[in-house]
Tab-separated table of N, CA and C in Angstrom:
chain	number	residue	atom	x	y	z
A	1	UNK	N	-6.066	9.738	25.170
A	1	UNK	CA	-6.959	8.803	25.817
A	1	UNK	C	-6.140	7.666	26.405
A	2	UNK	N	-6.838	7.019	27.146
A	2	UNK	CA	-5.861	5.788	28.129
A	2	UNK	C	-6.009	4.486	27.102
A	3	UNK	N	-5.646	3.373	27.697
A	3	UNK	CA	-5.782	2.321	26.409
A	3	UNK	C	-6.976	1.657	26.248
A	4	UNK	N	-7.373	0.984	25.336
A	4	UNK	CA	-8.059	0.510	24.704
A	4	UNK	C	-8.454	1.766	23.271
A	5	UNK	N	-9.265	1.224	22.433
A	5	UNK	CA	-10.086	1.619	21.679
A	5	UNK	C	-10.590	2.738	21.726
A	6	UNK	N	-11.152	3.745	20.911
A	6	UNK	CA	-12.215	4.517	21.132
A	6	UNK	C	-13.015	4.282	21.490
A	7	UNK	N	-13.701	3.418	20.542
A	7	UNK	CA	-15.084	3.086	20.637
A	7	UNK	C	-15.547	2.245	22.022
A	8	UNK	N	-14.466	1.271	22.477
A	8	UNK	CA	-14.176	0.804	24.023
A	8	UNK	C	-14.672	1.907	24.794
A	9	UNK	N	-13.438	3.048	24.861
A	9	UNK	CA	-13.616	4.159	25.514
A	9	UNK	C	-14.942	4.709	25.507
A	10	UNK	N	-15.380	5.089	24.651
A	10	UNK	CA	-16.940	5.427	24.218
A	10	UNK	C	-17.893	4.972	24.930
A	11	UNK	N	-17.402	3.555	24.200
A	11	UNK	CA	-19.299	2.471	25.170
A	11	UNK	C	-19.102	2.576	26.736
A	12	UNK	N	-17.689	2.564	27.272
A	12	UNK	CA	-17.416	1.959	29.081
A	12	UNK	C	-18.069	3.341	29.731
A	13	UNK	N	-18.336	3.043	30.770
A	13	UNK	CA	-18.965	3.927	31.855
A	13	UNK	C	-20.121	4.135	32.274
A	14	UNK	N	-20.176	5.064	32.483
A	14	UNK	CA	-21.874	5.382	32.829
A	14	UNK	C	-22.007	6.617	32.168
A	15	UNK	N	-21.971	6.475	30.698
A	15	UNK	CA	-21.918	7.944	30.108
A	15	UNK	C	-21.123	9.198	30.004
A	16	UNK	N	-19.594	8.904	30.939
A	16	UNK	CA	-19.284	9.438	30.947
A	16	UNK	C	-18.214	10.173	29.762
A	17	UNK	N	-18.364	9.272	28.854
A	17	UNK	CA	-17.618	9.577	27.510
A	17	UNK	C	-18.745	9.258	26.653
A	18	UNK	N	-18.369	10.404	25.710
A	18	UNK	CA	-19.428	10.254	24.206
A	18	UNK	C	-18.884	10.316	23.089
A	19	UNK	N	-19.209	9.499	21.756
A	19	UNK	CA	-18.247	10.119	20.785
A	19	UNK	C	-18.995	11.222	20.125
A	20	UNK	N	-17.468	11.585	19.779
A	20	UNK	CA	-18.311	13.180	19.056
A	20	UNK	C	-17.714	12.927	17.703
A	21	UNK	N	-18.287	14.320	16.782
A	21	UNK	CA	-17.370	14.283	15.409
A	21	UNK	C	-16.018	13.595	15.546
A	22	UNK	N	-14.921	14.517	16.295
A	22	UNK	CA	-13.583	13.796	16.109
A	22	UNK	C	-13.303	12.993	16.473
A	23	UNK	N	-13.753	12.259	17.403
A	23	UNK	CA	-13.586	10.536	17.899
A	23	UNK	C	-13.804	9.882	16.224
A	24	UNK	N	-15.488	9.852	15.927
A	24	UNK	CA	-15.653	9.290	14.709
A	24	UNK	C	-14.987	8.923	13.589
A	25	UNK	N	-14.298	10.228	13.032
A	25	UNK	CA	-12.958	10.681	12.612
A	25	UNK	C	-11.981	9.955	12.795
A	26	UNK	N	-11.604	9.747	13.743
A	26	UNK	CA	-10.329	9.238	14.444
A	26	UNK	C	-10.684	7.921	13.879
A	27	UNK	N	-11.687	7.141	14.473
A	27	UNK	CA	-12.064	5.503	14.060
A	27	UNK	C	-12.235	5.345	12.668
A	28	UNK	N	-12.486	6.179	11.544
A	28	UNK	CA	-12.378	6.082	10.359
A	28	UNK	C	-11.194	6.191	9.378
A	29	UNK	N	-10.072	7.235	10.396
A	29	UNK	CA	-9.101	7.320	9.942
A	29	UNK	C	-8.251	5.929	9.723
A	30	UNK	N	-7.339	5.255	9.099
A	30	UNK	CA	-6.482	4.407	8.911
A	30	UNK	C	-5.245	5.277	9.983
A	31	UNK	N	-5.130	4.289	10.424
A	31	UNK	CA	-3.416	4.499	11.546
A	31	UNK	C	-2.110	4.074	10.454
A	32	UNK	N	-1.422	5.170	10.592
A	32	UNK	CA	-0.146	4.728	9.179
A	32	UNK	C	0.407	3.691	10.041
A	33	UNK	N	1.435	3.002	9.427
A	33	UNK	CA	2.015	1.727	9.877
A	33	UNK	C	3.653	2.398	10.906
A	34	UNK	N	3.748	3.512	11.060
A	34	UNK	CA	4.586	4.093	11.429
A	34	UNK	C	4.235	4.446	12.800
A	35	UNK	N	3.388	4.478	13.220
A	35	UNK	CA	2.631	4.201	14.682
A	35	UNK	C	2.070	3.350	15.151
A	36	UNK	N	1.795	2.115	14.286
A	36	UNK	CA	1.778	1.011	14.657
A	36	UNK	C	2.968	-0.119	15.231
A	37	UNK	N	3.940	0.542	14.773
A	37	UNK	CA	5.610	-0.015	14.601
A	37	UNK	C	6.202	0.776	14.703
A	38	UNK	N	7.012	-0.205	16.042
A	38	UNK	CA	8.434	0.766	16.397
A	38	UNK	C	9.828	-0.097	16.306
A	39	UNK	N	10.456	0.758	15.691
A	39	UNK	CA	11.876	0.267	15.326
A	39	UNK	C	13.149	0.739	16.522
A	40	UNK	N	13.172	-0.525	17.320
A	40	UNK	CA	13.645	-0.266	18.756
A	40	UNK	C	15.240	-1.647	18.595
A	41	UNK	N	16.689	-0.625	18.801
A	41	UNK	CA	17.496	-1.555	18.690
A	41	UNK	C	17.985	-2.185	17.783
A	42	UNK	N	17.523	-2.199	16.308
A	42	UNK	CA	17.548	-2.837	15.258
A	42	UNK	C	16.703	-3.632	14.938
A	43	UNK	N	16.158	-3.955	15.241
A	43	UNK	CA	14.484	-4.879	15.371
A	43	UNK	C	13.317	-3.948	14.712
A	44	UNK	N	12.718	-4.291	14.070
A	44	UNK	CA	11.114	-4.209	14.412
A	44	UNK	C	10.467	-4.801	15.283
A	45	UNK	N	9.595	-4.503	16.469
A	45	UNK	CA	8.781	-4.967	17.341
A	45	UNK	C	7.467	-4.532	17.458
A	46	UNK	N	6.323	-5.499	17.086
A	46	UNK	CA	5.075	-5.322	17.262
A	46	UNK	C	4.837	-3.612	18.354
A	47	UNK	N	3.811	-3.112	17.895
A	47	UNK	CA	3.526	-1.907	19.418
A	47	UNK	C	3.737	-2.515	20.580
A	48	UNK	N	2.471	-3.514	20.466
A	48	UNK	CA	2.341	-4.407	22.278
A	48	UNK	C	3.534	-4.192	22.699
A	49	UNK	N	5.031	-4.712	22.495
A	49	UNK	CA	6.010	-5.215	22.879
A	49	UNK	C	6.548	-3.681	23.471
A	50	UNK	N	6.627	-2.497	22.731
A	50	UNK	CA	7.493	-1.356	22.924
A	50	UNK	C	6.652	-0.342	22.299
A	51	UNK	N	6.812	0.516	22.498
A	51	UNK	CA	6.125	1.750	22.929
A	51	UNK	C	6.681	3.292	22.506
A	52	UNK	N	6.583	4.001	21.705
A	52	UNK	CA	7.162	5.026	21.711
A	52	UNK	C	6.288	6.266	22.399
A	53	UNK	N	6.636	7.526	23.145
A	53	UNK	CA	5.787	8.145	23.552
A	53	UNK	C	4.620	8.640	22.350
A	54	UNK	N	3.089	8.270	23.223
A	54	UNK	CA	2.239	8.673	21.997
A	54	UNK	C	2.074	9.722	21.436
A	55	UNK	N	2.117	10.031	20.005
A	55	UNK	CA	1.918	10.925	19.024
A	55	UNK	C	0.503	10.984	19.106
A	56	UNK	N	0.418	12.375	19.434
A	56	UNK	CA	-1.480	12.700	19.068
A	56	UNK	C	-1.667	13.350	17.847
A	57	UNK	N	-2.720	12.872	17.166
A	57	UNK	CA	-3.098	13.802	15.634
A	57	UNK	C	-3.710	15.141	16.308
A	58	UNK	N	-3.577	15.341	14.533
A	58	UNK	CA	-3.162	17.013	14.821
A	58	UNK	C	-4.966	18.062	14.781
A	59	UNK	N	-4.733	18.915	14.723
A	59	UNK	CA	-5.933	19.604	14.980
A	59	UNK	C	-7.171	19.060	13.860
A	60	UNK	N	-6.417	18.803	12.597
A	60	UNK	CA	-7.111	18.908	11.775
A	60	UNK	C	-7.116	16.908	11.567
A	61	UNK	N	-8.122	16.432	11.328
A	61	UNK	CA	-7.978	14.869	10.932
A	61	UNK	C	-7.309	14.471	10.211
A	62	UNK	N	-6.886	15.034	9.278
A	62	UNK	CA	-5.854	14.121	7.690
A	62	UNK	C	-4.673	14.353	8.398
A	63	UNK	N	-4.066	14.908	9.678
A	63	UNK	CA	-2.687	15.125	9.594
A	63	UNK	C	-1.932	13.787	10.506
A	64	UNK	N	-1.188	13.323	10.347
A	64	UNK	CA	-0.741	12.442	11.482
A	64	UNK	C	-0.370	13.231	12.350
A	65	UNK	N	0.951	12.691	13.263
A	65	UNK	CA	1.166	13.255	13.783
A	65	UNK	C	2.435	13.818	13.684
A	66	UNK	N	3.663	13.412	12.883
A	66	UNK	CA	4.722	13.944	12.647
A	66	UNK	C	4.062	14.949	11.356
A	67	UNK	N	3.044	15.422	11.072
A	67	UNK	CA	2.896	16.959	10.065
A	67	UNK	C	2.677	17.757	11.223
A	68	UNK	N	2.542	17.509	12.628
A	68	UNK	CA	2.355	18.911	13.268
A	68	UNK	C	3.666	19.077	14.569
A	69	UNK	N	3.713	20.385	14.684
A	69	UNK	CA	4.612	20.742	15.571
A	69	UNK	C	4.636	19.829	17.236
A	70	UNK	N	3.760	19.548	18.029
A	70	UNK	CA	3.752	18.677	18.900
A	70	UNK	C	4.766	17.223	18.569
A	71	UNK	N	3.896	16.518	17.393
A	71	UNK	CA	4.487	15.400	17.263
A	71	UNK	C	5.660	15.489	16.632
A	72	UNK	N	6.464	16.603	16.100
A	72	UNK	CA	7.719	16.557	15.727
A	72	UNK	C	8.773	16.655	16.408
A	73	UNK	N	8.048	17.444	17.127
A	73	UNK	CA	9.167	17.394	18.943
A	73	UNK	C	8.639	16.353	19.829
A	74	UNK	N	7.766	15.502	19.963
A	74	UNK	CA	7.851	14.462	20.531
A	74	UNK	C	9.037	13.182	20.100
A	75	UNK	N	8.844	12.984	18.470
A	75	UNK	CA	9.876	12.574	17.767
A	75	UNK	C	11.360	12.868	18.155
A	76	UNK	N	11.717	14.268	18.023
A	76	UNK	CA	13.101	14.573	18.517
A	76	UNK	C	13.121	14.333	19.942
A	77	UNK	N	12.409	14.545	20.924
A	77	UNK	CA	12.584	14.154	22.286
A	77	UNK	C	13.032	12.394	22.866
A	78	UNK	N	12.079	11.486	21.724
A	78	UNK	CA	12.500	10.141	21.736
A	78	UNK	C	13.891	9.876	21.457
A	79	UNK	N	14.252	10.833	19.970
A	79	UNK	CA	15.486	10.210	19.386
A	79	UNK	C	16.516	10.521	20.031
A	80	UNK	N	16.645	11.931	20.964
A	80	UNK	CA	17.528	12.159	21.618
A	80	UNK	C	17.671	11.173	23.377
A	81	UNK	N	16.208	10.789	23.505
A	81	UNK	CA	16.474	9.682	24.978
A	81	UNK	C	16.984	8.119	24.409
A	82	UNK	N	16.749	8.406	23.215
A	82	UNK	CA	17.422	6.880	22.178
A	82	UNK	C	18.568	7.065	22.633
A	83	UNK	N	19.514	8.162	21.638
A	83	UNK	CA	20.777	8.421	21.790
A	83	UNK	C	21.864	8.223	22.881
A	84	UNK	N	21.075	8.439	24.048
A	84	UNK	CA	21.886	8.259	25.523
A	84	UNK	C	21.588	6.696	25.519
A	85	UNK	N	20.901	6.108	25.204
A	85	UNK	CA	21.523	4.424	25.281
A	85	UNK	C	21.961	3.874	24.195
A	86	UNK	N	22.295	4.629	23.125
A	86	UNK	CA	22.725	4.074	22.391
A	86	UNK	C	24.253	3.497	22.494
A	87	UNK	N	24.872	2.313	21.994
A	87	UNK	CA	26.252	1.565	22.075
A	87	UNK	C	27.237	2.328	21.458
A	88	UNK	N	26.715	2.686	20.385
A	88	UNK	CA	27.936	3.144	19.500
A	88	UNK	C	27.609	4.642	19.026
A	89	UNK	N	28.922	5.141	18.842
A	89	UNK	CA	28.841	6.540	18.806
A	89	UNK	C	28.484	7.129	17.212
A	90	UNK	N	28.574	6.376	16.134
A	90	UNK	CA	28.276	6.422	15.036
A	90	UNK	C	26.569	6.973	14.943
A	91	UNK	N	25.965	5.818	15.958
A	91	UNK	CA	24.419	5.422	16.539
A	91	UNK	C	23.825	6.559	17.124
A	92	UNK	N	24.782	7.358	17.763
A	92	UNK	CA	24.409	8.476	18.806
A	92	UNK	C	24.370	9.581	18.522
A	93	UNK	N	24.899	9.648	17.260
A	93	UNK	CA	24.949	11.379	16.260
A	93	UNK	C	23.940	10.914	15.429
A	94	UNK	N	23.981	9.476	14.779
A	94	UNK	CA	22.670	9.778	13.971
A	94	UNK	C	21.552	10.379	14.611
A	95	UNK	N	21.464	9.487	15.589
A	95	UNK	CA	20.255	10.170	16.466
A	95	UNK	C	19.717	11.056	17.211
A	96	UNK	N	21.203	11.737	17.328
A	96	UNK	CA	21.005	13.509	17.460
A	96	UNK	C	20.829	14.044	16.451
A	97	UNK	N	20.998	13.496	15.081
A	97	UNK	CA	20.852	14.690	13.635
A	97	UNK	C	19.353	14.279	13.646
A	98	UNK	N	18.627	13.128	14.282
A	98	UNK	CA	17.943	13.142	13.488
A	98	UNK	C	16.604	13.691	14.426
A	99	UNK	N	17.066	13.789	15.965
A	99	UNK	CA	16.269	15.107	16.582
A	99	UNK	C	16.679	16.337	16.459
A	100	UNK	N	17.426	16.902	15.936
A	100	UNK	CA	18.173	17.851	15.264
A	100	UNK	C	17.018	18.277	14.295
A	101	UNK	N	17.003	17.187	13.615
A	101	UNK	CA	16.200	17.375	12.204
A	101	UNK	C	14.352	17.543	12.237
A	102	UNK	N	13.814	16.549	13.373
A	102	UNK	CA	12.756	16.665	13.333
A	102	UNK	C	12.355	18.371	14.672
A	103	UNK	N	13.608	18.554	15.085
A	103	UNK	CA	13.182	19.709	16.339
A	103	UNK	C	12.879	21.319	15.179
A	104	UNK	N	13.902	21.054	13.713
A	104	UNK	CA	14.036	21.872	12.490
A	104	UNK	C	12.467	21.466	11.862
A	105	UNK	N	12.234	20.237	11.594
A	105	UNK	CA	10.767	20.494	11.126
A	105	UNK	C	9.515	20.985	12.108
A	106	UNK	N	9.933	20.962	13.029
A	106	UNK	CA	8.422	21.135	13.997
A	106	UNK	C	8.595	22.947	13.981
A	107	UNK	N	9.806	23.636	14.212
A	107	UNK	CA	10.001	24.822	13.941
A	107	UNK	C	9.434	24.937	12.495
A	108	UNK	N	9.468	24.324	11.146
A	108	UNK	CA	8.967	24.791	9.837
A	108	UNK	C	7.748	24.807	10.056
A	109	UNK	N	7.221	23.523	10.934
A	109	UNK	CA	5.341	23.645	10.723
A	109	UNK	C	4.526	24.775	11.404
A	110	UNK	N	5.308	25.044	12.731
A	110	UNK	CA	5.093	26.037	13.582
A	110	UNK	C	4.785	26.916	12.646
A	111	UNK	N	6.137	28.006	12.337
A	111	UNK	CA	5.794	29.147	11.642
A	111	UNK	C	4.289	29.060	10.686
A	112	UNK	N	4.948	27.589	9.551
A	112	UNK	CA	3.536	28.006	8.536
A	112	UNK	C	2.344	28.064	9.362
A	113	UNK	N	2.166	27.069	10.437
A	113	UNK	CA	0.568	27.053	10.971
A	113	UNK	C	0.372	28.510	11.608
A	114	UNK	N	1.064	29.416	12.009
A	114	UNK	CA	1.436	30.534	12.607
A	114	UNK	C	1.231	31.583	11.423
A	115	UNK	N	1.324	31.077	10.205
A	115	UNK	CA	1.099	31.912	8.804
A	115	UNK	C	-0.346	31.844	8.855
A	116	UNK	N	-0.560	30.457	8.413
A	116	UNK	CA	-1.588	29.708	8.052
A	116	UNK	C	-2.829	31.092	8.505
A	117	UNK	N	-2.608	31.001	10.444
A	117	UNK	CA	-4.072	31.707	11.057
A	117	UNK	C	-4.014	32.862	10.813
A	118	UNK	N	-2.807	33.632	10.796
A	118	UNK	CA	-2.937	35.203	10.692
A	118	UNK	C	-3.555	35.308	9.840
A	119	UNK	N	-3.451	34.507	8.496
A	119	UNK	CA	-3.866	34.662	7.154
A	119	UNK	C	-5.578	34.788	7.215
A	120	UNK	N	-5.844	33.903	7.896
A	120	UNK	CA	-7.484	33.569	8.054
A	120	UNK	C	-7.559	34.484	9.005
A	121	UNK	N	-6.708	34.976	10.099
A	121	UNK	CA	-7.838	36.118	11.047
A	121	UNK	C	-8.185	37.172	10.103
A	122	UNK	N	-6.820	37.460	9.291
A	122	UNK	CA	-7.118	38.655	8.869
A	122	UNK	C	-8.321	38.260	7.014
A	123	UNK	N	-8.622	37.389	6.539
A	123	UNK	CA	-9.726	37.054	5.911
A	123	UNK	C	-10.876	36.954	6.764
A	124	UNK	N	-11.170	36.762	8.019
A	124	UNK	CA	-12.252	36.780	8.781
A	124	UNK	C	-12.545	37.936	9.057
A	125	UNK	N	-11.510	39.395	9.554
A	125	UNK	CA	-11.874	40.393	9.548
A	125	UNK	C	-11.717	41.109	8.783
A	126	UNK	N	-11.475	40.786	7.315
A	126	UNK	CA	-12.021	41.615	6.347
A	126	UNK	C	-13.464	41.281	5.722
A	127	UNK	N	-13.874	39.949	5.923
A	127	UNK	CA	-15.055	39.417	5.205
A	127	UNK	C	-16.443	40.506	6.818
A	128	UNK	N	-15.607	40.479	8.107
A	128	UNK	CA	-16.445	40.939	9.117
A	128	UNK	C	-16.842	42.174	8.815
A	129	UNK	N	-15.845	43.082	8.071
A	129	UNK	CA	-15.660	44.224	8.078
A	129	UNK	C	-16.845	44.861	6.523
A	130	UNK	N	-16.927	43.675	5.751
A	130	UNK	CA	-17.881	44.082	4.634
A	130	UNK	C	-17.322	43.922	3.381
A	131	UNK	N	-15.996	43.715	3.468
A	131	UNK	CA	-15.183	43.602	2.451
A	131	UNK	C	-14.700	41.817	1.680
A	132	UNK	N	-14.486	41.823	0.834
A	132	UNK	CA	-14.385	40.698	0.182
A	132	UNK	C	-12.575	40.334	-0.081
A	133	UNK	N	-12.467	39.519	0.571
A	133	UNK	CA	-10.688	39.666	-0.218
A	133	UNK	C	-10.167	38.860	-0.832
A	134	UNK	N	-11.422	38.300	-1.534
A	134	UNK	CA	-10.973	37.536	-2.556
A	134	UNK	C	-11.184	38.573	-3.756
A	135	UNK	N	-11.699	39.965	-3.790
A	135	UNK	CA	-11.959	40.886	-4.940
A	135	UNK	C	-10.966	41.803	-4.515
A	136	UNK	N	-10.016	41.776	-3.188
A	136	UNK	CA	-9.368	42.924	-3.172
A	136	UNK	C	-8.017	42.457	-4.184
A	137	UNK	N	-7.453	42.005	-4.245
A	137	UNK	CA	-6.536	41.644	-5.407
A	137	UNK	C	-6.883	41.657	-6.942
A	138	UNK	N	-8.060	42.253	-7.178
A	138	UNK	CA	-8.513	41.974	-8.568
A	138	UNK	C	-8.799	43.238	-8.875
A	139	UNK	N	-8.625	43.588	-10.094
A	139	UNK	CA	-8.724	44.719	-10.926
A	139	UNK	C	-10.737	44.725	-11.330
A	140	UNK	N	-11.025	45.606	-11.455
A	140	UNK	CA	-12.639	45.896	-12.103
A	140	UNK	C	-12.397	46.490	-13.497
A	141	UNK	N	-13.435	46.000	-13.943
A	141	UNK	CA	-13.268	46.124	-15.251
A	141	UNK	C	-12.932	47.813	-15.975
A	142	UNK	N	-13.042	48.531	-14.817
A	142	UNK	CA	-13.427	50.156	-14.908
A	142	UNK	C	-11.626	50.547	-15.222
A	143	UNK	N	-10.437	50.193	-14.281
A	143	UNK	CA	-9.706	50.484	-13.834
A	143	UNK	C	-8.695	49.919	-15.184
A	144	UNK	N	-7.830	50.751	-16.049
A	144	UNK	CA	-6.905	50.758	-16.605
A	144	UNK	C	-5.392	50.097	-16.172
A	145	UNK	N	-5.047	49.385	-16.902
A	145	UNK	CA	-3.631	48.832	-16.102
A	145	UNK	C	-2.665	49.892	-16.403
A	146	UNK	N	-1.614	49.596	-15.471
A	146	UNK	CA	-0.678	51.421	-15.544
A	146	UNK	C	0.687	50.605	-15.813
A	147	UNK	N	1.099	50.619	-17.317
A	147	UNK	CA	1.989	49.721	-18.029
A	147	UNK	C	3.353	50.404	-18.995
A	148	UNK	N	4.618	50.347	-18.330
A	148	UNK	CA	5.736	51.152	-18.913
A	148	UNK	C	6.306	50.484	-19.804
A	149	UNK	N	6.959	50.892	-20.251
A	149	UNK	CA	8.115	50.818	-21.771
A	149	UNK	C	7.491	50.057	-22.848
A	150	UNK	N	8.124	49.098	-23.255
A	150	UNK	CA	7.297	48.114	-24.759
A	150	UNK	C	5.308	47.494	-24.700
A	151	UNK	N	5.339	47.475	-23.140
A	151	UNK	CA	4.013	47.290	-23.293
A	151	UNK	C	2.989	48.208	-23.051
A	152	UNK	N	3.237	49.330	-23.210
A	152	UNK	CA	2.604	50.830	-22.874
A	152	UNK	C	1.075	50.087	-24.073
A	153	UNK	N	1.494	50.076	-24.866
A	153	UNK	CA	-0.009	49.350	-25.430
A	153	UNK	C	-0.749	48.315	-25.625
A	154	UNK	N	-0.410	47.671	-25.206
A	154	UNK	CA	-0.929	46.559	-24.339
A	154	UNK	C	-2.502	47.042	-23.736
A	155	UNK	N	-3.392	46.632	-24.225
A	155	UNK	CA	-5.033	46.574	-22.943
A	155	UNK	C	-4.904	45.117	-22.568
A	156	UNK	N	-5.272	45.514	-21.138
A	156	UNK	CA	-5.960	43.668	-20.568
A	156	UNK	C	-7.310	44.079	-20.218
């Protein structure tokens, strides 16, 4: 969204914005202090003053925006346009390790969120299909466990 507020955004126009669930969301959420503040130069400086490119939250409301793949490579994209002005060369590897590092986490979130759905398509089309899969991993009470060496007698 452009600047101001949501709820700004919301009321201005002639209807042409409405809030919906995730706006609501959004205005209820607390903003961590890590997007409120940017650490530019050695300084802390109010937002107003400096600006980092904006981080958008993530699909889901509880996530900021460095838990999802977008905002982790937005992160490494800053730290590496840091790096080229940075003075000192000490200054300029940190700040390549440390888009280095966040370009390595946005690849970790990727995959899991990439886990995450397969996981649920394929629970959506087994629940579609008639089947339960939260019972396919479970034994029925009918079915004998099939148990070698010292615990051959063993019942569960």
């Amino acid at each position: 969204m452009g600047e101001g507020s949501i709820v700004e955004n919301a009321m201005s126009g002639s209807g042409a914005h409405r809030l919906d669930a995730g706006m609501v969301i959004q205005m209820l959420v607390r903003v961590p202090a890590s997007e409120r503040w940017v650490s530019e130069g050695g300084r802390t400086a109010p937002a107003g003053e400096a600006r980092p490119p904006q981080l958008s939250r993530a699909r889901s409301f509880n996530k900021i925006a460095t838990d999802t793949p977008d905002g982790c490579r937005t992160r490494a994209t800053a730290d590496l346009a840091s790096a080229v002005l940075m003075d000192t060369e000490n200054g300029r590897r940190r700040l390549e390790h440390s888009a280095a590092t966040w370009y390595a986490r946005a690849d970790l979130i990727q995959r899991l969120d990439d886990s995450f759905a397969a996981r649920q398509a394929a629970a959506a089309a087994m629940w579609a299909a008639g089947e339960s899969p939260i019972a396919k991993g479970r034994r029925t009470a009918v079915q004998e466990p099939v148990l070698g060496g010292d615990a051959a007698h063993v019942r569960l």
